[in-house]
PDB file of C-alpha atoms in Angstrom:
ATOM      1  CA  UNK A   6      17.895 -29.351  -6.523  1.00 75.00           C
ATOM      2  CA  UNK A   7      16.319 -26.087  -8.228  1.00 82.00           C
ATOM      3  CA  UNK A   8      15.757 -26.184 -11.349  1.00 85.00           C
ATOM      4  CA  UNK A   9      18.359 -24.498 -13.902  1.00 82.00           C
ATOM      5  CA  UNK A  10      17.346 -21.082 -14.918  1.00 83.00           C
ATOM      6  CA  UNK A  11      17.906 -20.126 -18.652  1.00 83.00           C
ATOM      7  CA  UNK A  12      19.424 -17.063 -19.297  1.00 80.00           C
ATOM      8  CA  UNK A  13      19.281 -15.160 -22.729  1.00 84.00           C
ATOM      9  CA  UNK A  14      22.421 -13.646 -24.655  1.00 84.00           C
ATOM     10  CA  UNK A  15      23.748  -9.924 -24.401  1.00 88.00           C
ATOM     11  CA  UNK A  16      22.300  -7.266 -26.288  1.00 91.00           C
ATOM     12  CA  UNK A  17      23.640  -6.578 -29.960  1.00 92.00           C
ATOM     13  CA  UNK A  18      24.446  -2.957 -28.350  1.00 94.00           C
ATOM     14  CA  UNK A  19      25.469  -3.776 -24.566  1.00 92.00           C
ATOM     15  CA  UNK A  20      29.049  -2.967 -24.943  1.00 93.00           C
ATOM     16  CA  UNK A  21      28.624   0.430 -27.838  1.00 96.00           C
ATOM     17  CA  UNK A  22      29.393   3.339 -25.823  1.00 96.00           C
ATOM     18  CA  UNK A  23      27.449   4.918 -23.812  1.00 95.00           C
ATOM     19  CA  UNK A  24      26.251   8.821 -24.616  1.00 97.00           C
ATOM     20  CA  UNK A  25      24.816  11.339 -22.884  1.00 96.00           C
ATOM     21  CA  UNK A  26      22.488  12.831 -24.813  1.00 96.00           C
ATOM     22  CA  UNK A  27      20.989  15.356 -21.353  1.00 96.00           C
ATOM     23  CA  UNK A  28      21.290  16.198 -18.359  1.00 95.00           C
ATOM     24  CA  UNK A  29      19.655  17.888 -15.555  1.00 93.00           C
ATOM     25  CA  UNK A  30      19.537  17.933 -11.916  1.00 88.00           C
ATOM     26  CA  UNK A  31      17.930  14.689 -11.176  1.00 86.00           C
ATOM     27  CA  UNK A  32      17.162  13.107 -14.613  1.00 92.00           C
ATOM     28  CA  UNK A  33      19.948  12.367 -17.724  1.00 95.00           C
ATOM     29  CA  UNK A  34      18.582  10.854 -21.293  1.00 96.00           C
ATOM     30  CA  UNK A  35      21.539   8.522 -22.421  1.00 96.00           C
ATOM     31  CA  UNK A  36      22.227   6.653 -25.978  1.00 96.00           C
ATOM     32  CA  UNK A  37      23.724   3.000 -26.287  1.00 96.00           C
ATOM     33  CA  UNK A  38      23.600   1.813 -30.294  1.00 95.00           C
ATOM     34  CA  UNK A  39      20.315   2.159 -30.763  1.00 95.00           C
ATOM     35  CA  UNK A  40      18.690   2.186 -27.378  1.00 95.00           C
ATOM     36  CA  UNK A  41      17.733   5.455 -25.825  1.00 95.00           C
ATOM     37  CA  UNK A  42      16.824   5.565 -21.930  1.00 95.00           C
ATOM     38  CA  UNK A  43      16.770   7.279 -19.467  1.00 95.00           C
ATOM     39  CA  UNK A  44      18.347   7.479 -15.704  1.00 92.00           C
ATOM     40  CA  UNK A  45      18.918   8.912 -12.509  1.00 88.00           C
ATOM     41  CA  UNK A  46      21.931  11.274 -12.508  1.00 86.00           C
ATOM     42  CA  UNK A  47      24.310  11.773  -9.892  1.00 81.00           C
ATOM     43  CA  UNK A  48      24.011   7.547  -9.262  1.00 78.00           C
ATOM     44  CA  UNK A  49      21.261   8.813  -7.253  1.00 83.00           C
ATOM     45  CA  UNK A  50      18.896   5.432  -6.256  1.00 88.00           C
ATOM     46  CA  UNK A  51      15.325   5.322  -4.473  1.00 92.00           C
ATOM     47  CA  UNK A  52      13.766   3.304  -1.906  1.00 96.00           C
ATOM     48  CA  UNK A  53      10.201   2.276  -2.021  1.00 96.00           C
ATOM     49  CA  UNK A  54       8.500   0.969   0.705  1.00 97.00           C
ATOM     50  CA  UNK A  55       5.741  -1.609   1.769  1.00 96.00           C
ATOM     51  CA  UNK A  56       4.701  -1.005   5.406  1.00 97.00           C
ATOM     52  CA  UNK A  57       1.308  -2.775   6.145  1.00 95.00           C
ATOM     53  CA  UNK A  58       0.239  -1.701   9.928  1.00 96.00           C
ATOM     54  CA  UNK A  59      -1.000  -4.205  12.767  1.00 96.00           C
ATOM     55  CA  UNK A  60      -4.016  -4.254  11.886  1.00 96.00           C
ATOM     56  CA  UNK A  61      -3.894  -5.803   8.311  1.00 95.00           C
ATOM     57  CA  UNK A  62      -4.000  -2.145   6.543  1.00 96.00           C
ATOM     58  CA  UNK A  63      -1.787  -0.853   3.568  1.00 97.00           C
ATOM     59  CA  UNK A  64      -0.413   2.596   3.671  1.00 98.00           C
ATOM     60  CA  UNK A  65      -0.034   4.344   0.813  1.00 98.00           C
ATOM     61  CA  UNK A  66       0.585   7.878  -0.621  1.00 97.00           C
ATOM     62  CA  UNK A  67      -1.067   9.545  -3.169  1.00 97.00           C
ATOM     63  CA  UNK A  68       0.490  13.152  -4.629  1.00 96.00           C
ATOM     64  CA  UNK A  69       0.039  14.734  -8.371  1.00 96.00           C
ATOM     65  CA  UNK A  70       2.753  14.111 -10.763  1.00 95.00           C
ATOM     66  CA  UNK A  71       3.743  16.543 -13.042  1.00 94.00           C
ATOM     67  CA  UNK A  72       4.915  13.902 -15.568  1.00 92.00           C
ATOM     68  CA  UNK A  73       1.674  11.604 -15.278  1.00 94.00           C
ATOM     69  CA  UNK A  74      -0.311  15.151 -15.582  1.00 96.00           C
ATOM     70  CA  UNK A  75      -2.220  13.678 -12.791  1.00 97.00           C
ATOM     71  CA  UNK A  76      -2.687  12.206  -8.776  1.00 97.00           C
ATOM     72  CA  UNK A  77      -1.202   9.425  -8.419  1.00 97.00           C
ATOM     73  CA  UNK A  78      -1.489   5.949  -6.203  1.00 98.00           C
ATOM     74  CA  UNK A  79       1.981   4.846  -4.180  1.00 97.00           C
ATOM     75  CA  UNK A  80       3.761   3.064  -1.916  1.00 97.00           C
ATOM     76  CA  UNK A  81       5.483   5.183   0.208  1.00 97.00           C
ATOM     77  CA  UNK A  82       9.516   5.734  -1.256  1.00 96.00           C
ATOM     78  CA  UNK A  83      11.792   8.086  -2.172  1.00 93.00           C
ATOM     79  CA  UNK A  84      15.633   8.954  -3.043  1.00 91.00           C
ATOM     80  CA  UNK A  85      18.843   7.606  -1.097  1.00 91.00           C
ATOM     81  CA  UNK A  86      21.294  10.495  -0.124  1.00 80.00           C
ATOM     82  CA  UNK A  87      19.612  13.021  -1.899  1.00 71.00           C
ATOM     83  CA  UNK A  88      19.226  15.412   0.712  1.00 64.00           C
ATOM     84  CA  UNK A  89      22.034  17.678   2.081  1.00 61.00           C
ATOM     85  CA  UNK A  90      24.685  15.900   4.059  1.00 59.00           C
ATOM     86  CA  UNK A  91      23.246  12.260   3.227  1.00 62.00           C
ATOM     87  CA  UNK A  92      25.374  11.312   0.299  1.00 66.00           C
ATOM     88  CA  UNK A  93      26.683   8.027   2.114  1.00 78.00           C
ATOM     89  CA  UNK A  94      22.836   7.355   3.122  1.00 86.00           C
ATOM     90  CA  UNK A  95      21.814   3.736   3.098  1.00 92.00           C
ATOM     91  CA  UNK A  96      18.683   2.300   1.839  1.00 94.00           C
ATOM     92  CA  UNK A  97      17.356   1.280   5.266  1.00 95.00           C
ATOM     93  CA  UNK A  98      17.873   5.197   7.184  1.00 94.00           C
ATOM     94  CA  UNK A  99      16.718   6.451   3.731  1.00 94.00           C
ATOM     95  CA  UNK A 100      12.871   4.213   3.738  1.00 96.00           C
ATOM     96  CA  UNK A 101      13.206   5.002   7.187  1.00 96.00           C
ATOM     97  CA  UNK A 102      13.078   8.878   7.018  1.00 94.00           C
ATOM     98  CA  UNK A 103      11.031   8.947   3.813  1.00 95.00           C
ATOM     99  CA  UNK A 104       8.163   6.491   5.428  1.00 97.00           C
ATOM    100  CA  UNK A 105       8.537   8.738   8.646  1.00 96.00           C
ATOM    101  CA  UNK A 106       7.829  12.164   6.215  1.00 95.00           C
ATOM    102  CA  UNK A 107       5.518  10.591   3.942  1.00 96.00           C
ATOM    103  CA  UNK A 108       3.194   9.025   5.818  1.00 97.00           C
ATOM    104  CA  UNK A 109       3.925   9.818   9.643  1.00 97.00           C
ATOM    105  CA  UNK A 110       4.562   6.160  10.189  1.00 98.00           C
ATOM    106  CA  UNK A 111       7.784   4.988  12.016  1.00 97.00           C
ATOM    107  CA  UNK A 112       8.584   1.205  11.968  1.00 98.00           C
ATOM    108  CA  UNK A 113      10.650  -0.451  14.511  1.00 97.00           C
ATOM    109  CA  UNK A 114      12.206  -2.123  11.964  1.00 96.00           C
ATOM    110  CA  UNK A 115      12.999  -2.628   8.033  1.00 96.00           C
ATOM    111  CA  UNK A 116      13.631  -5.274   6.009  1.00 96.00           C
ATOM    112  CA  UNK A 117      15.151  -5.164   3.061  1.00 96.00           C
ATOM    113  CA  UNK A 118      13.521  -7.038  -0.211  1.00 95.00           C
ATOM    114  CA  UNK A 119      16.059  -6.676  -2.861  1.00 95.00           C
ATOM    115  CA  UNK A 120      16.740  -4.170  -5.604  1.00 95.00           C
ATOM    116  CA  UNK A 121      14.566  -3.882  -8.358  1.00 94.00           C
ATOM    117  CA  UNK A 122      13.621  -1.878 -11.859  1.00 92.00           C
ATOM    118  CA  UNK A 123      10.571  -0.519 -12.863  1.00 85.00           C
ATOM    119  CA  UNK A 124      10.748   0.267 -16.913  1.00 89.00           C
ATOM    120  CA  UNK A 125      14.128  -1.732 -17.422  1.00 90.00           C
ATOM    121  CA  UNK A 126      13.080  -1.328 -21.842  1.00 88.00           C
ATOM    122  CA  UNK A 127      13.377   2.612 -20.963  1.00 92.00           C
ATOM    123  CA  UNK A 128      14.636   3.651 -17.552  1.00 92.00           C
ATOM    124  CA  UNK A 129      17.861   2.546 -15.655  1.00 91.00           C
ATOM    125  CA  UNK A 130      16.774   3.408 -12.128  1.00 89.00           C
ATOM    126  CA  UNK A 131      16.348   0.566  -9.330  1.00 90.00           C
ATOM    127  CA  UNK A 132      14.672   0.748  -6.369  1.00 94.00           C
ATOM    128  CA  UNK A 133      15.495  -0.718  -3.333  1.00 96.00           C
ATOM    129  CA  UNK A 134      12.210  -2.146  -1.743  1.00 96.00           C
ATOM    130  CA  UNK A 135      12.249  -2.357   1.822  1.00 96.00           C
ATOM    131  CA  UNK A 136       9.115  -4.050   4.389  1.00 96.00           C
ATOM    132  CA  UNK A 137       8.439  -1.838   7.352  1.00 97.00           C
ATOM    133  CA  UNK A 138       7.541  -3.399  10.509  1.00 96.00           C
ATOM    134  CA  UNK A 139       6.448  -2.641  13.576  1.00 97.00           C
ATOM    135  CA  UNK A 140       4.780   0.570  12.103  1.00 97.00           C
ATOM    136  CA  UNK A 141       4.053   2.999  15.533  1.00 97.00           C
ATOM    137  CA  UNK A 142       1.906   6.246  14.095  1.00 97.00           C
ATOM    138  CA  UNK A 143       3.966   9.508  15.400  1.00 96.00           C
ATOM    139  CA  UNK A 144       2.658  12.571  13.193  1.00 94.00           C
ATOM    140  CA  UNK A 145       0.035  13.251  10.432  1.00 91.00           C
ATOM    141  CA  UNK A 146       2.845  12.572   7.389  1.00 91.00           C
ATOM    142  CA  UNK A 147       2.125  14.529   4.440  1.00 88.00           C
ATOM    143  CA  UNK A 148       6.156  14.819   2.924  1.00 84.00           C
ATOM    144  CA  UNK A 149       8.200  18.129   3.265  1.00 82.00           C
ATOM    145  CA  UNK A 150       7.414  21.273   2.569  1.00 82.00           C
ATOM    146  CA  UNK A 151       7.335  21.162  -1.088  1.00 81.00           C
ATOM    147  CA  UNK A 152       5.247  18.033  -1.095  1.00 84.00           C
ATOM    148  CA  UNK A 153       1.531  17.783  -1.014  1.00 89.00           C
ATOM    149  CA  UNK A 154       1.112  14.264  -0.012  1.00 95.00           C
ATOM    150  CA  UNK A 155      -1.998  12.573   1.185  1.00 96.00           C
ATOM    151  CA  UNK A 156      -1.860   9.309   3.221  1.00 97.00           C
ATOM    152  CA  UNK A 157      -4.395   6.868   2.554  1.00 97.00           C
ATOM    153  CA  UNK A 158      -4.585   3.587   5.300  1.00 98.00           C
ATOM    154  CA  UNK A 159      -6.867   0.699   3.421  1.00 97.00           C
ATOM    155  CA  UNK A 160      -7.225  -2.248   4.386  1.00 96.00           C
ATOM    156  CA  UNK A 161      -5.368  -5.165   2.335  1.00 93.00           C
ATOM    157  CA  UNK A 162      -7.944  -7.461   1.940  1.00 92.00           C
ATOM    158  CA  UNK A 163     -10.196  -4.306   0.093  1.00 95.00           C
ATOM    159  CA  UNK A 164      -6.631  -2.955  -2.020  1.00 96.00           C
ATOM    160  CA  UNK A 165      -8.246  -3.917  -5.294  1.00 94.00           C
ATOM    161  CA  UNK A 166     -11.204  -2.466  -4.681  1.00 96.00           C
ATOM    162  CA  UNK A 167      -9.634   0.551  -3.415  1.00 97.00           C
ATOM    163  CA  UNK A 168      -7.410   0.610  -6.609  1.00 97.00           C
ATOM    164  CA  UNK A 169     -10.529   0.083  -9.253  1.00 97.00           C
ATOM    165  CA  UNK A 170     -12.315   3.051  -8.108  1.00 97.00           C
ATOM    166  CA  UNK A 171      -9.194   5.196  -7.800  1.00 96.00           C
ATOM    167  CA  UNK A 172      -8.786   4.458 -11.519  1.00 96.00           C
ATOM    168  CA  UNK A 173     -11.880   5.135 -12.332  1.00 97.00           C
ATOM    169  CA  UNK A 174     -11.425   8.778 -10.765  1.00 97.00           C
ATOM    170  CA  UNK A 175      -9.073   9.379 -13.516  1.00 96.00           C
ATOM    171  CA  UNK A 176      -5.781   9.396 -11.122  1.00 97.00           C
ATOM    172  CA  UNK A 177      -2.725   7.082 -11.611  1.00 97.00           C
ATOM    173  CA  UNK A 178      -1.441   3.877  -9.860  1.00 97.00           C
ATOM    174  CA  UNK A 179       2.145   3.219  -9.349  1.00 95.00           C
ATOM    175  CA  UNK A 180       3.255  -0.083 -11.159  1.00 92.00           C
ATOM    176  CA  UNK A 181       4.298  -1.188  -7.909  1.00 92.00           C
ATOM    177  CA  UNK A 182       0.914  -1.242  -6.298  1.00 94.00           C
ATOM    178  CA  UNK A 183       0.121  -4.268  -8.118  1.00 91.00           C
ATOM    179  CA  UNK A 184       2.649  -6.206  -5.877  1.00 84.00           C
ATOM    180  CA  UNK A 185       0.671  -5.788  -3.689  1.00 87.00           C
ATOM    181  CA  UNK A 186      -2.389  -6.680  -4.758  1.00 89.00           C
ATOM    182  CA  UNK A 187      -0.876  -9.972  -6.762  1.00 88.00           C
ATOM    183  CA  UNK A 188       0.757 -10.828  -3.180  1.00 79.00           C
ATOM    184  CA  UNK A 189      -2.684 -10.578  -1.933  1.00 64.00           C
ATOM    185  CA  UNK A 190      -4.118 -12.728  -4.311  1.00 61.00           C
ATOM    186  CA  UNK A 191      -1.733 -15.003  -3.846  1.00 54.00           C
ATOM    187  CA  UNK A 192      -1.879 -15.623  -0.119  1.00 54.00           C
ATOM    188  CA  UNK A 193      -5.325 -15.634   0.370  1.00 54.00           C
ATOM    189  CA  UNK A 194      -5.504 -17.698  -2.774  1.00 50.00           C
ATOM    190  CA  UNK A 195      -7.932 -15.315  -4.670  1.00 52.00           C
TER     191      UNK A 195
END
């Protein structure tokens, strides 16, 4: 029998009201007692995507971030229903079409991972990650037209190397990279 997990008490705050302190299009800063955050508005989510190809290689995405101030490392992911006439879009068609756009990688199949958070201390958003398998290469990838995305194929087993001397080029790596690196680690037993 598993073990029992402990689980700590509510929040002082959890049940002040909650206030919206901005919004915009895509982004809205809220107030709870004395926690300020942020979140997606419109209940918009993401999906985020780990598709590893055949032939033991990661694909990932690097694009500049105006936030950041800089390229950034990624997996592959983007928003659920966010685009016109997807507003009942599910997490699967969404990785789906954003790992087809992004990368120009279509799997034959995805698996869903669970829902998780990124920056739960400041930022409300989840992301759904999702496996791609079966990955079949049908176009060059690079996003939409208002993207600038580069797709880089490395293989797993050289990901932290990869990663070190993308850091020291001064550019950014996505939090969730290091999934896949600890995953790494922890198969091969690194």
């Amino acid at each position: 029998m598993a073990e029992p997990i402990d689980v700590p008490g509510r929040d002082a705050d959890a049940d002040k009201p909650e206030e919206i302190m901005w919004q915009g299009r895509f982004v809205t800063t809220k107030r709870r007692g004395r926690w300020e955050y942020a979140s997606r508005s419109r209940g918009i989510r993401a999906a985020a995507i780990i598709a590893i190809d055949e032939d033991d290689h990661v694909i990932l995405v690097s694009q500049y971030r105006v936030p950041l101030g800089r390229i950034c490392l990624e997996i592959p992911a983007g928003l659920i229903g966010d685009d016109e006439g997807k507003s009942g879009e599910n997490a699967e068609d969404a990785a789906a079409r954003e790992l087809e756009e992004e990368t120009g990688y279509r799997a034959a199949r995805m698996e869903n991972l669970g829902e998780f958070y990124s920056s739960p201390g400041m930022v409300s958003e989840s992301f759904t990650l999702m496996r791609a398998h079966g990955l079949e290469k049908i176009s060059e990838g690079g996003g939409t037209d208002s993207e600038d995305i580069v797709v880089h194929r490395v293989p797993r087993t050289q990901l932290a190397e990869f990663v070190a001397r993308w850091r020291a080029m001064g550019h950014g790596v996505d939090v969730r990279i290091a999934m896949l690196m600890a995953s790494h680690a922890m198969i091969s037993g690194e």
